[in-house]
Coordinates of C-alpha atoms (C1' of nucleotides) in Angstrom, one line a residue:
Chain A
M1 CA 60.9 -7.9 27.1
I2 CA 58.7 -6.6 29.9
N3 CA 55.0 -6.4 29.5
K4 CA 52.4 -5.6 32.0
K5 CA 50.3 -8.6 32.7
S6 CA 47.2 -6.9 31.3
E7 CA 46.3 -3.8 29.4
S8 CA 45.3 -2.1 32.5
A9 CA 47.8 0.3 34.0
V10 CA 49.6 -0.7 37.2
S11 CA 48.2 1.4 40.1
A12 CA 50.2 4.4 41.4
A13 CA 50.4 2.8 44.8
V14 CA 52.4 0.0 43.3
I15 CA 54.7 2.2 41.2
K16 CA 55.5 4.3 44.3
R17 CA 56.9 1.2 46.0
L18 CA 59.1 0.1 43.1
P19 CA 62.1 2.4 43.9
R20 CA 62.1 1.1 47.4
Y21 CA 62.4 -2.5 46.2
F22 CA 65.1 -1.3 43.9
R23 CA 67.0 0.2 46.8
Y24 CA 66.7 -2.9 49.0
L25 CA 67.6 -5.3 46.2
R26 CA 70.7 -3.2 45.4
M27 CA 71.6 -3.5 49.1
L28 CA 71.2 -7.3 49.1
L29 CA 73.4 -7.5 46.0
N30 CA 76.1 -5.5 47.8
E31 CA 75.9 -8.0 50.6
N32 CA 76.1 -10.9 48.1
K33 CA 72.7 -12.2 49.0
L34 CA 71.8 -14.1 45.8
R35 CA 68.4 -15.4 46.9
I36 CA 65.5 -14.1 49.0
S37 CA 62.0 -15.2 49.8
S38 CA 59.1 -12.7 49.9
N39 CA 58.9 -13.5 53.6
D40 CA 62.5 -12.5 54.3
L41 CA 62.3 -9.4 52.2
A42 CA 59.0 -8.4 53.8
E43 CA 60.6 -8.6 57.3
L44 CA 63.6 -6.6 56.1
M45 CA 61.5 -3.9 54.6
G46 CA 58.7 -3.8 57.2
V47 CA 55.9 -4.7 54.9
T48 CA 53.8 -7.9 54.3
A49 CA 55.0 -10.7 52.1
S50 CA 51.6 -10.6 50.4
Q51 CA 52.1 -7.1 49.3
I52 CA 55.5 -7.9 47.8
R53 CA 54.2 -10.9 45.8
Q54 CA 51.2 -8.9 44.6
D55 CA 53.3 -6.0 43.6
L56 CA 55.8 -8.0 41.6
N57 CA 53.1 -10.0 39.9
C58 CA 51.8 -6.9 38.3
F59 CA 54.8 -7.2 36.0
G60 CA 55.2 -10.9 35.8
G61 CA 56.2 -14.0 37.7
F62 CA 59.8 -13.2 38.7
G63 CA 60.0 -15.8 41.4
Q64 CA 60.1 -19.6 41.6
Q65 CA 57.9 -21.7 43.8
G66 CA 59.8 -23.4 46.6
Y67 CA 62.9 -21.2 46.0
G68 CA 62.0 -17.6 46.2
Y69 CA 63.5 -14.8 44.1
N70 CA 66.9 -14.6 42.5
V71 CA 68.2 -11.2 43.7
T72 CA 70.2 -10.5 40.6
Y73 CA 67.4 -11.4 38.2
L74 CA 64.8 -9.5 40.2
Y75 CA 67.0 -6.4 40.5
G76 CA 67.5 -6.5 36.8
K77 CA 63.8 -6.8 36.1
I78 CA 62.9 -3.9 38.4
S79 CA 65.7 -1.8 36.9
E80 CA 64.2 -2.5 33.5
I81 CA 60.7 -1.6 34.7
L82 CA 61.9 1.7 36.1
G83 CA 63.9 2.5 33.0
V84 CA 67.3 2.5 34.7
N85 CA 68.9 1.2 31.5
E86 CA 67.3 3.7 29.2
N87 CA 70.1 6.2 29.5
Y88 CA 67.7 9.1 29.8
Q89 CA 69.1 12.6 29.2
A90 CA 68.3 15.5 31.5
I91 CA 68.7 19.2 31.4
I92 CA 68.7 21.4 34.4
I93 CA 66.7 24.6 34.1
G94 CA 67.8 26.9 36.9
A95 CA 71.5 26.5 37.8
G96 CA 71.4 28.1 41.2
R97 CA 72.6 26.4 44.3
L98 CA 70.0 23.6 44.1
G99 CA 70.5 23.0 40.4
Q100 CA 74.2 22.9 40.8
A101 CA 74.0 20.6 43.9
L102 CA 71.9 18.1 41.9
A103 CA 74.2 18.3 38.9
A104 CA 77.2 17.6 41.0
S105 CA 75.6 14.8 43.0
P106 CA 75.5 11.1 42.1
I107 CA 71.7 11.1 42.1
F108 CA 71.4 11.0 38.4
T109 CA 74.1 8.5 37.5
K110 CA 73.1 6.1 40.2
R111 CA 69.9 5.7 38.3
G112 CA 71.2 5.7 34.8
V113 CA 70.2 9.3 34.0
E114 CA 72.7 11.7 32.5
V115 CA 72.8 15.5 32.9
C116 CA 73.6 16.8 29.5
G117 CA 73.0 20.5 30.0
L118 CA 72.5 23.3 32.5
F119 CA 70.7 26.6 31.8
D120 CA 70.1 29.8 33.7
I121 CA 69.5 33.5 33.1
S122 CA 71.9 35.0 35.6
P123 CA 75.2 36.3 34.2
E124 CA 76.8 35.4 37.5
V125 CA 76.6 31.7 36.8
I126 CA 76.5 31.5 33.0
G127 CA 79.8 30.1 31.7
K128 CA 80.6 28.4 35.1
E129 CA 81.4 24.7 34.9
V130 CA 79.6 22.2 37.1
D131 CA 80.7 18.6 37.0
G132 CA 82.4 19.3 33.7
K133 CA 79.4 20.9 32.1
K134 CA 79.2 24.6 31.2
I135 CA 76.1 26.5 32.3
L136 CA 74.5 28.0 29.2
H137 CA 72.0 30.9 28.8
I138 CA 68.4 29.8 28.7
D139 CA 68.1 31.4 25.3
E140 CA 70.3 28.6 23.9
V141 CA 68.0 25.8 25.2
K142 CA 65.9 25.7 22.0
H143 CA 69.0 25.2 19.9
F144 CA 70.3 22.7 22.3
V145 CA 67.2 20.5 22.4
E146 CA 67.0 20.6 18.6
N147 CA 70.5 19.0 18.5
N148 CA 70.3 16.7 21.5
V149 CA 67.8 14.1 22.7
V150 CA 66.4 15.4 26.0
D151 CA 64.0 13.3 28.0
I152 CA 63.9 15.2 31.3
A153 CA 63.7 18.9 32.3
V154 CA 64.7 19.5 35.9
L155 CA 63.0 22.6 37.2
T156 CA 65.2 24.1 39.9
L157 CA 64.4 27.8 39.3
P158 CA 62.4 30.1 41.6
T159 CA 58.7 29.2 41.9
P160 CA 57.5 32.5 40.3
F161 CA 59.1 31.4 37.0
A162 CA 57.7 27.9 37.1
E163 CA 54.7 28.5 34.8
E164 CA 56.9 30.1 32.2
A165 CA 59.3 27.2 32.4
V166 CA 56.5 24.6 31.9
E167 CA 55.4 26.4 28.7
L168 CA 59.0 26.4 27.5
V169 CA 59.5 22.7 28.2
Q170 CA 56.2 21.8 26.6
S171 CA 57.0 23.8 23.5
L172 CA 60.4 22.0 23.3
G173 CA 58.6 18.6 23.4
I174 CA 60.5 17.3 26.4
P175 CA 58.4 14.5 27.9
G176 CA 59.4 14.5 31.5
I177 CA 59.4 17.2 34.1
W178 CA 61.1 16.9 37.5
N179 CA 59.6 19.7 39.4
F180 CA 61.5 21.2 42.4
T181 CA 59.4 24.4 42.6
S182 CA 56.4 24.6 44.9
H183 CA 54.2 25.3 41.9
D184 CA 51.7 22.5 41.5
M185 CA 52.0 20.8 38.1
N186 CA 49.4 18.3 37.2
H187 CA 47.9 17.4 33.8
I188 CA 50.4 19.1 31.6
P189 CA 49.4 17.9 28.1
G190 CA 52.2 15.9 26.5
C191 CA 54.3 15.8 29.7
T192 CA 54.6 13.6 32.7
V193 CA 55.5 15.4 35.9
Q194 CA 57.0 14.3 39.2
N195 CA 56.6 17.0 41.9
V196 CA 59.2 16.8 44.6
H197 CA 57.6 19.4 46.9
M198 CA 60.2 19.5 49.5
G199 CA 58.3 22.1 51.4
D200 CA 55.3 19.8 51.8
S201 CA 57.6 17.2 53.3
L202 CA 58.9 19.8 55.8
M203 CA 55.4 20.8 56.8
M204 CA 54.4 17.2 57.4
L205 CA 57.5 16.8 59.5
C206 CA 56.4 19.8 61.6
Y207 CA 52.9 18.3 61.9
D208 CA 54.5 15.0 63.2
I209 CA 56.7 16.8 65.7
R210 CA 53.8 18.8 67.0
N211 CA 51.7 15.6 67.4
L212 CA 54.5 13.4 68.8
D213 CA 53.1 12.8 72.2
N214 CA 49.5 13.8 72.1
N215 CA 50.5 17.4 72.7
N216 CA 47.7 18.5 70.4
E217 CA 46.6 21.7 72.1
V218 CA 48.0 25.0 71.0
Chain B
M1 CA 43.0 25.7 70.5
I2 CA 43.0 23.0 68.0
N3 CA 41.9 19.5 68.9
K4 CA 41.4 16.5 66.7
K5 CA 37.7 15.6 66.8
S6 CA 38.3 12.3 68.4
E7 CA 41.2 10.5 70.1
S8 CA 42.0 8.5 67.0
A9 CA 44.8 9.9 64.9
V10 CA 44.1 11.5 61.6
S11 CA 45.1 9.2 58.7
A12 CA 48.3 9.7 56.9
A13 CA 46.3 10.2 53.6
V14 CA 44.7 13.3 55.1
I15 CA 47.9 14.7 56.6
K16 CA 49.6 14.4 53.2
R17 CA 47.1 16.6 51.6
L18 CA 47.3 19.4 54.2
P19 CA 50.3 21.2 52.8
R20 CA 48.6 21.3 49.4
Y21 CA 45.6 23.0 51.0
F22 CA 48.0 25.4 52.7
R23 CA 49.6 26.3 49.4
Y24 CA 46.3 26.9 47.6
L25 CA 44.8 28.9 50.5
R26 CA 47.9 31.1 50.5
M27 CA 47.5 31.6 46.8
L28 CA 43.8 32.6 47.3
L29 CA 44.9 35.1 50.0
N30 CA 47.4 36.6 47.6
E31 CA 44.5 37.1 45.1
N32 CA 42.4 38.7 47.9
K33 CA 39.8 35.9 47.7
L34 CA 38.2 36.1 51.1
R35 CA 35.7 33.3 50.7
I36 CA 35.5 30.0 49.0
S37 CA 33.2 27.0 48.8
S38 CA 34.4 23.4 48.9
N39 CA 33.0 23.1 45.4
D40 CA 35.1 26.0 44.0
L41 CA 38.2 24.9 45.9
A42 CA 37.7 21.4 44.6
E43 CA 37.6 22.5 41.0
L44 CA 40.7 24.7 41.5
M45 CA 42.6 21.8 43.0
G46 CA 41.3 19.0 40.9
V47 CA 39.9 17.0 43.7
T48 CA 36.3 16.3 44.9
A49 CA 34.4 18.7 47.2
S50 CA 33.6 15.7 49.4
Q51 CA 37.2 15.0 50.1
I52 CA 37.9 18.6 51.1
R53 CA 35.0 18.7 53.5
Q54 CA 35.9 15.3 54.9
D55 CA 39.5 16.3 55.3
L56 CA 38.8 19.6 57.1
N57 CA 36.3 18.0 59.3
C58 CA 39.0 15.7 60.8
F59 CA 40.1 18.9 62.6
G60 CA 36.9 20.7 63.2
G61 CA 34.1 22.6 61.5
F62 CA 35.9 25.4 59.8
G63 CA 33.1 26.4 57.4
Q64 CA 29.7 27.8 57.6
Q65 CA 26.6 26.3 56.0
G66 CA 25.3 28.4 53.2
Y67 CA 28.5 30.5 53.0
G68 CA 31.5 28.3 52.6
Y69 CA 34.9 28.9 54.1
N70 CA 36.5 32.1 55.2
V71 CA 39.9 31.9 53.5
T72 CA 41.8 33.9 56.1
Y73 CA 40.4 31.9 58.9
L74 CA 40.9 28.5 57.2
Y75 CA 44.5 29.4 56.2
G76 CA 45.1 30.3 59.9
K77 CA 43.7 27.0 61.1
I78 CA 45.7 24.9 58.7
S79 CA 48.8 26.8 59.5
E80 CA 48.1 26.1 63.2
I81 CA 47.6 22.4 62.5
L82 CA 50.8 22.2 60.5
G83 CA 52.8 24.0 63.2
V84 CA 53.7 26.9 61.0
N85 CA 53.6 29.3 63.9
E86 CA 55.6 27.1 66.2
N87 CA 58.9 28.7 65.2
Y88 CA 60.7 25.3 65.0
Q89 CA 64.5 25.4 65.0
A90 CA 66.5 23.3 62.6
I91 CA 70.2 22.4 62.2
I92 CA 71.6 21.1 59.0
I93 CA 74.0 18.2 59.2
G94 CA 76.1 18.0 56.1
A95 CA 76.8 21.5 54.7
G96 CA 77.8 20.4 51.2
R97 CA 76.1 21.8 48.1
L98 CA 72.7 20.5 49.0
G99 CA 72.8 21.6 52.6
Q100 CA 74.0 25.0 51.7
A101 CA 71.4 25.3 49.0
L102 CA 68.6 24.6 51.5
A103 CA 70.1 26.9 54.1
A104 CA 70.2 29.8 51.6
S105 CA 66.7 29.1 50.2
P106 CA 63.4 30.5 51.5
I107 CA 62.1 26.9 52.1
F108 CA 62.4 27.1 55.8
T109 CA 61.3 30.7 56.5
K110 CA 58.3 30.3 54.3
R111 CA 57.0 27.7 56.7
G112 CA 58.0 29.3 59.9
V113 CA 61.1 27.2 60.5
E114 CA 64.5 28.7 61.3
V115 CA 67.9 27.3 60.5
C116 CA 70.0 27.9 63.6
G117 CA 73.1 25.9 62.8
L118 CA 75.1 24.2 60.1
F119 CA 77.5 21.4 60.7
D120 CA 80.0 19.4 58.6
I121 CA 83.3 17.5 58.9
S122 CA 85.1 18.9 55.9
P123 CA 87.8 21.6 56.6
E124 CA 86.9 23.0 53.2
V125 CA 83.6 24.3 54.4
I126 CA 84.0 24.8 58.1
G127 CA 84.0 28.4 59.0
K128 CA 82.3 29.4 55.8
E129 CA 79.2 31.6 56.2
V130 CA 75.9 30.6 54.6
D131 CA 73.0 33.0 54.9
G132 CA 74.7 34.7 57.8
K133 CA 75.5 31.5 59.7
K134 CA 78.9 29.9 60.2
I135 CA 79.4 26.3 59.3
L136 CA 80.7 24.5 62.5
H137 CA 82.5 21.3 63.0
I138 CA 80.2 18.4 63.7
D139 CA 82.1 17.8 67.0
E140 CA 80.5 21.0 68.3
V141 CA 77.0 19.9 67.7
K142 CA 76.5 18.3 71.2
H143 CA 77.5 21.5 72.9
F144 CA 75.3 23.5 70.5
V145 CA 72.2 21.4 71.1
E146 CA 72.8 21.6 74.9
N147 CA 72.6 25.4 74.6
N148 CA 69.9 25.8 72.0
V149 CA 66.5 24.4 71.4
V150 CA 66.7 22.2 68.3
D151 CA 63.6 20.6 66.9
I152 CA 64.7 19.4 63.5
A153 CA 67.9 17.8 62.1
V154 CA 68.2 18.1 58.3
L155 CA 70.3 15.2 57.0
T156 CA 72.1 16.4 53.9
L157 CA 75.2 14.3 54.2
P158 CA 76.3 11.4 52.0
T159 CA 74.1 8.3 52.4
P160 CA 76.9 6.1 53.8
F161 CA 77.0 8.3 56.9
A162 CA 73.3 8.3 57.4
E163 CA 73.1 5.6 60.0
E164 CA 75.8 7.3 62.1
A165 CA 74.0 10.6 61.8
V166 CA 70.7 9.0 63.0
E167 CA 72.4 7.7 66.1
L168 CA 73.9 11.1 66.8
V169 CA 70.5 12.8 66.4
Q170 CA 68.8 10.3 68.6
S171 CA 71.4 10.7 71.3
L172 CA 70.9 14.5 71.2
G173 CA 67.2 14.1 71.7
I174 CA 66.2 16.0 68.5
P175 CA 62.6 14.9 67.8
G176 CA 62.4 15.5 64.0
I177 CA 64.6 14.2 61.2
W178 CA 64.3 15.6 57.7
N179 CA 66.1 12.9 55.7
F180 CA 67.6 13.7 52.3
T181 CA 69.9 10.6 52.1
S182 CA 68.6 7.6 50.3
H183 CA 68.9 5.5 53.5
D184 CA 65.5 4.3 54.6
M185 CA 64.6 5.6 58.0
N186 CA 61.5 4.2 59.6
H187 CA 60.6 3.6 63.2
I188 CA 63.5 5.5 64.9
P189 CA 62.5 5.4 68.5
G190 CA 61.9 8.9 69.9
C191 CA 62.1 10.5 66.5
T192 CA 59.7 11.3 63.7
V193 CA 61.2 11.1 60.2
Q194 CA 60.3 12.6 56.9
N195 CA 62.1 10.9 54.0
V196 CA 62.5 13.1 50.9
H197 CA 63.9 10.4 48.7
M198 CA 64.5 12.5 45.7
G199 CA 66.0 9.5 43.9
D200 CA 62.7 7.6 44.2
S201 CA 61.0 10.5 42.6
L202 CA 63.4 10.5 39.7
M203 CA 62.8 6.8 39.2
M204 CA 59.1 7.2 39.1
L205 CA 59.6 9.9 36.6
C206 CA 61.6 7.6 34.4
Y207 CA 58.9 4.9 34.8
D208 CA 56.3 7.4 33.7
I209 CA 58.3 8.5 30.7
R210 CA 58.9 5.0 29.6
N211 CA 55.2 4.2 29.8
L212 CA 53.9 7.5 28.3
D213 CA 52.3 6.1 25.2
N214 CA 52.0 2.4 25.8
N215 CA 55.6 1.9 24.7
N216 CA 55.9 -0.8 27.3
E217 CA 58.2 -3.2 25.4
V218 CA 61.9 -3.0 25.9
Chain C
dT1 C1' 59.1 -37.4 46.9
dA2 C1' 58.3 -33.8 50.6
dG3 C1' 59.0 -29.2 51.8
dA4 C1' 59.0 -24.6 50.6
dT5 C1' 57.4 -20.8 48.5
dT6 C1' 55.3 -18.7 44.8
dG7 C1' 51.2 -16.9 42.0
dT8 C1' 46.5 -15.9 42.5
dT9 C1' 41.9 -15.8 44.3
dA10 C1' 39.0 -14.4 48.1
dA11 C1' 38.2 -11.7 52.4
dT12 C1' 39.1 -7.6 54.8
dC13 C1' 40.1 -3.2 55.5
dG14 C1' 40.4 1.7 54.7
dA15 C1' 39.8 5.6 51.8
dT16 C1' 37.1 8.1 48.6
dT17 C1' 32.8 9.6 46.8
dA18 C1' 27.8 10.4 46.9
dA19 C1' 23.8 11.8 49.3
dC20 C1' 21.3 14.4 52.3
dA21 C1' 19.7 16.4 56.6
dA22 C1' 21.2 20.3 59.4
dT23 C1' 21.7 25.1 59.4
dC24 C1' 23.5 29.5 58.3
Chain D
dT1 C1' 12.0 32.9 54.3
dA2 C1' 14.5 30.5 50.4
dG3 C1' 18.9 29.3 48.6
dA4 C1' 23.3 27.8 49.4
dT5 C1' 26.6 25.0 51.4
dT6 C1' 28.4 22.7 55.1
dG7 C1' 29.0 18.6 58.3
dT8 C1' 28.2 13.8 58.4
dT9 C1' 26.3 9.4 57.4
dA10 C1' 25.9 5.8 54.0
dA11 C1' 27.6 3.6 49.6
dT12 C1' 31.3 2.6 46.7
dC13 C1' 35.6 1.8 45.3
dG14 C1' 40.3 0.3 45.6
dA15 C1' 44.1 -1.4 48.1
dT16 C1' 46.0 -4.5 51.4
dT17 C1' 46.1 -8.8 53.7
dA18 C1' 45.0 -13.7 54.2
dA19 C1' 44.6 -18.1 52.4
dC20 C1' 45.6 -21.8 49.6
dA21 C1' 46.2 -24.4 45.3
dA22 C1' 49.9 -24.7 42.0
dT23 C1' 54.5 -26.1 41.3
dC24 C1' 59.4 -26.0 41.6

DNA sequence: TAGATTGTTAATCGATTAACAATC
DNA sequence: TAGATTGTTAATCGATTAACAATC
């Protein structure tokens, strides 16, 4: 059983780093590294050992003085914290190129999430099979959610339909929204949202390129 | 001409917020709002007016006392800062479902970036046209880059090939990497990198769902 | 036991917010 | 001019880093 050390929520700054720990620990496991100190992990990841120890201690003492951290154990704990073993079920709303790409990729299964349905409005894609699942008409989603547990709605439809989709997801009582549109979604009552905002990432890249070697005049 | 106010670089925390300002200002323009105060914008975006004024002042005084900000002018300035008018050229390395989805989406053009080439190794996709551009064999990329200005390499190939791809991009002298693999890319000499890490986003979503209503026992 | 390394407290640093003088 | 709102300095808050006592 995992409990936060206190009643106070763990800060977003810490949560944001957990998936990265998860990735590095998985890598260590693949290399059959069974033990690692905060110092060695810090060097590997390019962060401070202090930060690693502080971060992990938000959730409990996973290490052992004089020894370090057992990689298998720590990986398991972080998986638990991140809900990797919860077998969350996701539906994809908007089965265009992006929705289909995600459905066919290992991104979900690698993290213990299962895609259980795809929905769209376009007759061109409805009925098509992606990764063994048929794309259904969005009108069927209500019936589907009533008969299946759905934890996550992946929004891969065009941005102009984002607001509409949020209302639908809310009305269906799906707790998690994974938002790929460029529509800002914050504070949706009853839902928790992760905004991917790929466009923002591209713009930051452009900023960085432009400012690479002090060439900051126009 | 845009200059940072001092020689010191603007903090990453500020840069990360610029695309969001860009989005909101575009929205205001679409609504024919020609003028906005930091207070009104703050309310709209759910941040403090102080933060907005501080952020903008990293780049210059774009407002006017007693009046506020001219939306058209401010949008132009932020576009300039983010390099929207630089007409950056991107090639997509890995023209699978995700690469094709991005190439066919408006994500690039909306931000003034142009996709000038797609590359892959799979005979199944080579020769195929996406958004009017033919997918070429990766062996042709060197020749292509020698004859075309390329600012950005979009890495949409499977993670196991990420390291190889980085070396290639580096050797070609492409300054910007937009990384969609789950391979961590930091401190690549000569390159600036933006990691999308969609998987991390999905994991944070799972964490949030699991911790929605204090259900933090396993 | 001695050495190593954690867990945790204290110090530092940076980012956010508040306040207000400058000024349109 | 008076009112409004910025640009900017000062105060607060939170996050990161350093230090070290606890302990395996």
